[in-house]
Amino acid sequence: MKVQLQDQSVRLRLDEAELARLLAGESVENMTRFGGAEGWGLAVSLHGGEQPVLLDGGTFCRLVLPRDAVLSLSARLPCRDGLSFELALEEGGLLQLQFDVDVRDSVRQRGPARRSEPAV
């Protein structure tokens, strides 16, 4: 899983194997260590709700995404358009979340888009 952070924006990009694990009910995790035992981590999992949930543990966060939205994205792969969410934070701010599946990996795994589908 690739994680990009900028201001109040998070972009997650999974490959096909990570997406398969996520859809199978597993969590996908990323941990970055900055020296020593401490680091910063992010885990992604799915739930049956309609909105994403952010569970913040300080140095380890968990994003829980709506299963139906991720299934819908999976059904239209390969594609460049992922899922966009806006999460309200407790202190009143917003966090923009972009969830994508790596297009190049999807093309390698699934083949190019069929003619009835938009081009990648």
PDB file of C-alpha atoms in Angstrom:
ATOM      1  CA  MET A   1       0.000   0.000   0.000  1.00  0.00           C
ATOM      2  CA  LYS A   2       1.309   3.394  -0.924  1.00  0.00           C
ATOM      3  CA  VAL A   3       0.324   6.269   1.339  1.00  0.00           C
ATOM      4  CA  GLN A   4       0.604   9.919   0.353  1.00  0.00           C
ATOM      5  CA  LEU A   5       0.011  12.637   2.930  1.00  0.00           C
ATOM      6  CA  GLN A   6      -0.309  16.339   2.190  1.00  0.00           C
ATOM      7  CA  ASP A   7      -2.038  18.913   4.363  1.00  0.00           C
ATOM      8  CA  GLN A   8      -5.500  17.475   5.137  1.00  0.00           C
ATOM      9  CA  SER A   9      -5.380  14.939   2.326  1.00  0.00           C
ATOM     10  CA  VAL A  10      -4.556  11.219   2.330  1.00  0.00           C
ATOM     11  CA  ARG A  11      -4.216   9.111  -0.799  1.00  0.00           C
ATOM     12  CA  LEU A  12      -4.060   5.338  -0.541  1.00  0.00           C
ATOM     13  CA  ARG A  13      -3.090   3.214  -3.517  1.00  0.00           C
ATOM     14  CA  LEU A  14      -3.298  -0.564  -3.272  1.00  0.00           C
ATOM     15  CA  ASP A  15      -2.139  -3.152  -5.738  1.00  0.00           C
ATOM     16  CA  GLU A  16      -4.368  -6.024  -6.855  1.00  0.00           C
ATOM     17  CA  ALA A  17      -3.006  -8.477  -4.252  1.00  0.00           C
ATOM     18  CA  GLU A  18      -3.690  -6.008  -1.429  1.00  0.00           C
ATOM     19  CA  LEU A  19      -7.187  -5.355  -2.793  1.00  0.00           C
ATOM     20  CA  ALA A  20      -7.861  -9.107  -2.819  1.00  0.00           C
ATOM     21  CA  ARG A  21      -6.750  -9.364   0.816  1.00  0.00           C
ATOM     22  CA  LEU A  22      -8.955  -6.421   1.748  1.00  0.00           C
ATOM     23  CA  LEU A  23     -11.992  -7.931   0.002  1.00  0.00           C
ATOM     24  CA  ALA A  24     -11.278 -11.263   1.731  1.00  0.00           C
ATOM     25  CA  GLY A  25     -11.766  -9.550   5.103  1.00  0.00           C
ATOM     26  CA  GLU A  26      -8.138  -8.906   5.992  1.00  0.00           C
ATOM     27  CA  SER A  27      -6.557  -5.591   6.927  1.00  0.00           C
ATOM     28  CA  VAL A  28      -3.848  -4.041   4.793  1.00  0.00           C
ATOM     29  CA  GLU A  29      -1.211  -2.221   6.808  1.00  0.00           C
ATOM     30  CA  ASN A  30       1.696   0.129   6.213  1.00  0.00           C
ATOM     31  CA  MET A  31       4.232   0.942   8.932  1.00  0.00           C
ATOM     32  CA  THR A  32       7.023   3.473   8.519  1.00  0.00           C
ATOM     33  CA  ARG A  33       9.746   3.558  11.155  1.00  0.00           C
ATOM     34  CA  PHE A  34      11.807   6.698  11.638  1.00  0.00           C
ATOM     35  CA  GLY A  35      14.545   5.031  13.659  1.00  0.00           C
ATOM     36  CA  GLY A  36      14.224   3.092  16.866  1.00  0.00           C
ATOM     37  CA  ALA A  37      11.051   1.210  17.659  1.00  0.00           C
ATOM     38  CA  GLU A  38       8.648   4.075  16.996  1.00  0.00           C
ATOM     39  CA  GLY A  39       7.036   4.874  13.694  1.00  0.00           C
ATOM     40  CA  TRP A  40       3.770   5.790  12.051  1.00  0.00           C
ATOM     41  CA  GLY A  41       1.332   3.264  10.690  1.00  0.00           C
ATOM     42  CA  LEU A  42      -1.933   3.079   8.817  1.00  0.00           C
ATOM     43  CA  ALA A  43      -4.256   0.129   8.410  1.00  0.00           C
ATOM     44  CA  VAL A  44      -7.212  -0.182   6.059  1.00  0.00           C
ATOM     45  CA  SER A  45     -10.134  -2.552   6.462  1.00  0.00           C
ATOM     46  CA  LEU A  46     -13.765  -2.736   5.337  1.00  0.00           C
ATOM     47  CA  HIS A  47     -17.137  -2.526   7.071  1.00  0.00           C
ATOM     48  CA  GLY A  48     -20.798  -2.730   6.120  1.00  0.00           C
ATOM     49  CA  GLY A  49     -21.578   0.965   6.626  1.00  0.00           C
ATOM     50  CA  GLU A  50     -21.927   3.629   3.953  1.00  0.00           C
ATOM     51  CA  GLN A  51     -19.270   6.068   5.177  1.00  0.00           C
ATOM     52  CA  PRO A  52     -15.606   5.625   6.013  1.00  0.00           C
ATOM     53  CA  VAL A  53     -14.520   5.732   9.642  1.00  0.00           C
ATOM     54  CA  LEU A  54     -11.180   6.978  10.948  1.00  0.00           C
ATOM     55  CA  LEU A  55      -9.933   5.380  14.146  1.00  0.00           C
ATOM     56  CA  ASP A  56      -6.948   7.389  15.343  1.00  0.00           C
ATOM     57  CA  GLY A  57      -4.469   5.919  17.743  1.00  0.00           C
ATOM     58  CA  GLY A  58      -1.873   8.677  17.440  1.00  0.00           C
ATOM     59  CA  THR A  59       1.012   6.885  15.747  1.00  0.00           C
ATOM     60  CA  PHE A  60      -1.249   4.202  14.278  1.00  0.00           C
ATOM     61  CA  CYS A  61      -4.491   5.003  12.443  1.00  0.00           C
ATOM     62  CA  ARG A  62      -7.111   2.709  10.982  1.00  0.00           C
ATOM     63  CA  LEU A  63      -9.334   3.689   8.076  1.00  0.00           C
ATOM     64  CA  VAL A  64     -12.431   1.522   7.761  1.00  0.00           C
ATOM     65  CA  LEU A  65     -13.974   1.875   4.311  1.00  0.00           C
ATOM     66  CA  PRO A  66     -17.459   0.955   3.076  1.00  0.00           C
ATOM     67  CA  ARG A  67     -17.326  -2.563   1.612  1.00  0.00           C
ATOM     68  CA  ASP A  68     -19.956  -1.885  -1.089  1.00  0.00           C
ATOM     69  CA  ALA A  69     -18.044   1.117  -2.461  1.00  0.00           C
ATOM     70  CA  VAL A  70     -14.794  -0.875  -2.631  1.00  0.00           C
ATOM     71  CA  LEU A  71     -16.598  -3.810  -4.290  1.00  0.00           C
ATOM     72  CA  SER A  72     -18.055  -1.417  -6.859  1.00  0.00           C
ATOM     73  CA  LEU A  73     -14.583  -0.032  -7.589  1.00  0.00           C
ATOM     74  CA  SER A  74     -13.203  -3.558  -7.903  1.00  0.00           C
ATOM     75  CA  ALA A  75     -15.874  -4.454 -10.463  1.00  0.00           C
ATOM     76  CA  ARG A  76     -14.845  -1.621 -12.809  1.00  0.00           C
ATOM     77  CA  LEU A  77     -11.069  -2.159 -12.683  1.00  0.00           C
ATOM     78  CA  PRO A  78      -8.806  -1.344 -14.373  1.00  0.00           C
ATOM     79  CA  CYS A  79      -9.672   2.336 -14.111  1.00  0.00           C
ATOM     80  CA  ARG A  80      -8.053   5.559 -13.028  1.00  0.00           C
ATOM     81  CA  ASP A  81     -11.022   6.850 -11.071  1.00  0.00           C
ATOM     82  CA  GLY A  82     -10.908   5.652  -7.491  1.00  0.00           C
ATOM     83  CA  LEU A  83     -13.042   6.510  -4.506  1.00  0.00           C
ATOM     84  CA  SER A  84     -13.120   9.933  -2.850  1.00  0.00           C
ATOM     85  CA  PHE A  85     -14.361  10.547   0.652  1.00  0.00           C
ATOM     86  CA  GLU A  86     -14.499  13.484   3.014  1.00  0.00           C
ATOM     87  CA  LEU A  87     -14.174  12.650   6.701  1.00  0.00           C
ATOM     88  CA  ALA A  88     -15.280  15.074   9.409  1.00  0.00           C
ATOM     89  CA  LEU A  89     -12.760  15.233  12.230  1.00  0.00           C
ATOM     90  CA  GLU A  90     -13.613  15.615  15.913  1.00  0.00           C
ATOM     91  CA  GLU A  91     -12.068  19.078  16.187  1.00  0.00           C
ATOM     92  CA  GLY A  92     -14.155  20.318  13.265  1.00  0.00           C
ATOM     93  CA  GLY A  93     -11.715  19.942  10.400  1.00  0.00           C
ATOM     94  CA  LEU A  94     -12.023  17.745   7.320  1.00  0.00           C
ATOM     95  CA  LEU A  95      -9.795  15.033   5.921  1.00  0.00           C
ATOM     96  CA  GLN A  96      -9.901  14.331   2.184  1.00  0.00           C
ATOM     97  CA  LEU A  97      -9.390  10.652   1.400  1.00  0.00           C
ATOM     98  CA  GLN A  98      -8.615   9.228  -2.029  1.00  0.00           C
ATOM     99  CA  PHE A  99      -8.605   5.428  -2.399  1.00  0.00           C
ATOM    100  CA  ASP A 100      -7.185   3.973  -5.622  1.00  0.00           C
ATOM    101  CA  VAL A 101      -6.061   0.669  -7.052  1.00  0.00           C
ATOM    102  CA  ASP A 102      -2.845   0.830  -9.072  1.00  0.00           C
ATOM    103  CA  VAL A 103      -3.952   1.051 -12.715  1.00  0.00           C
ATOM    104  CA  ARG A 104      -0.786  -0.502 -14.158  1.00  0.00           C
ATOM    105  CA  ASP A 105      -1.035  -3.457 -11.782  1.00  0.00           C
ATOM    106  CA  SER A 106      -4.732  -3.895 -12.647  1.00  0.00           C
ATOM    107  CA  VAL A 107      -3.952  -3.949 -16.367  1.00  0.00           C
ATOM    108  CA  ARG A 108      -1.232  -6.565 -15.767  1.00  0.00           C
ATOM    109  CA  GLN A 109      -3.563  -8.696 -13.636  1.00  0.00           C
ATOM    110  CA  ARG A 110      -6.897  -8.199 -15.428  1.00  0.00           C
ATOM    111  CA  GLY A 111      -5.887  -7.168 -18.920  1.00  0.00           C
ATOM    112  CA  PRO A 112      -6.802  -3.887 -20.632  1.00  0.00           C
ATOM    113  CA  ALA A 113     -10.298  -2.463 -20.453  1.00  0.00           C
ATOM    114  CA  ARG A 114     -12.750  -3.968 -22.927  1.00  0.00           C
ATOM    115  CA  ARG A 115     -13.972  -1.795 -25.788  1.00  0.00           C
ATOM    116  CA  SER A 116     -17.347  -1.224 -24.128  1.00  0.00           C
ATOM    117  CA  GLU A 117     -15.519   0.258 -21.152  1.00  0.00           C
ATOM    118  CA  PRO A 118     -13.737   3.632 -21.003  1.00  0.00           C
ATOM    119  CA  ALA A 119     -10.059   3.470 -21.911  1.00  0.00           C
ATOM    120  CA  VAL A 120      -7.503   3.402 -19.097  1.00  0.00           C
TER     121      VAL A 120
END
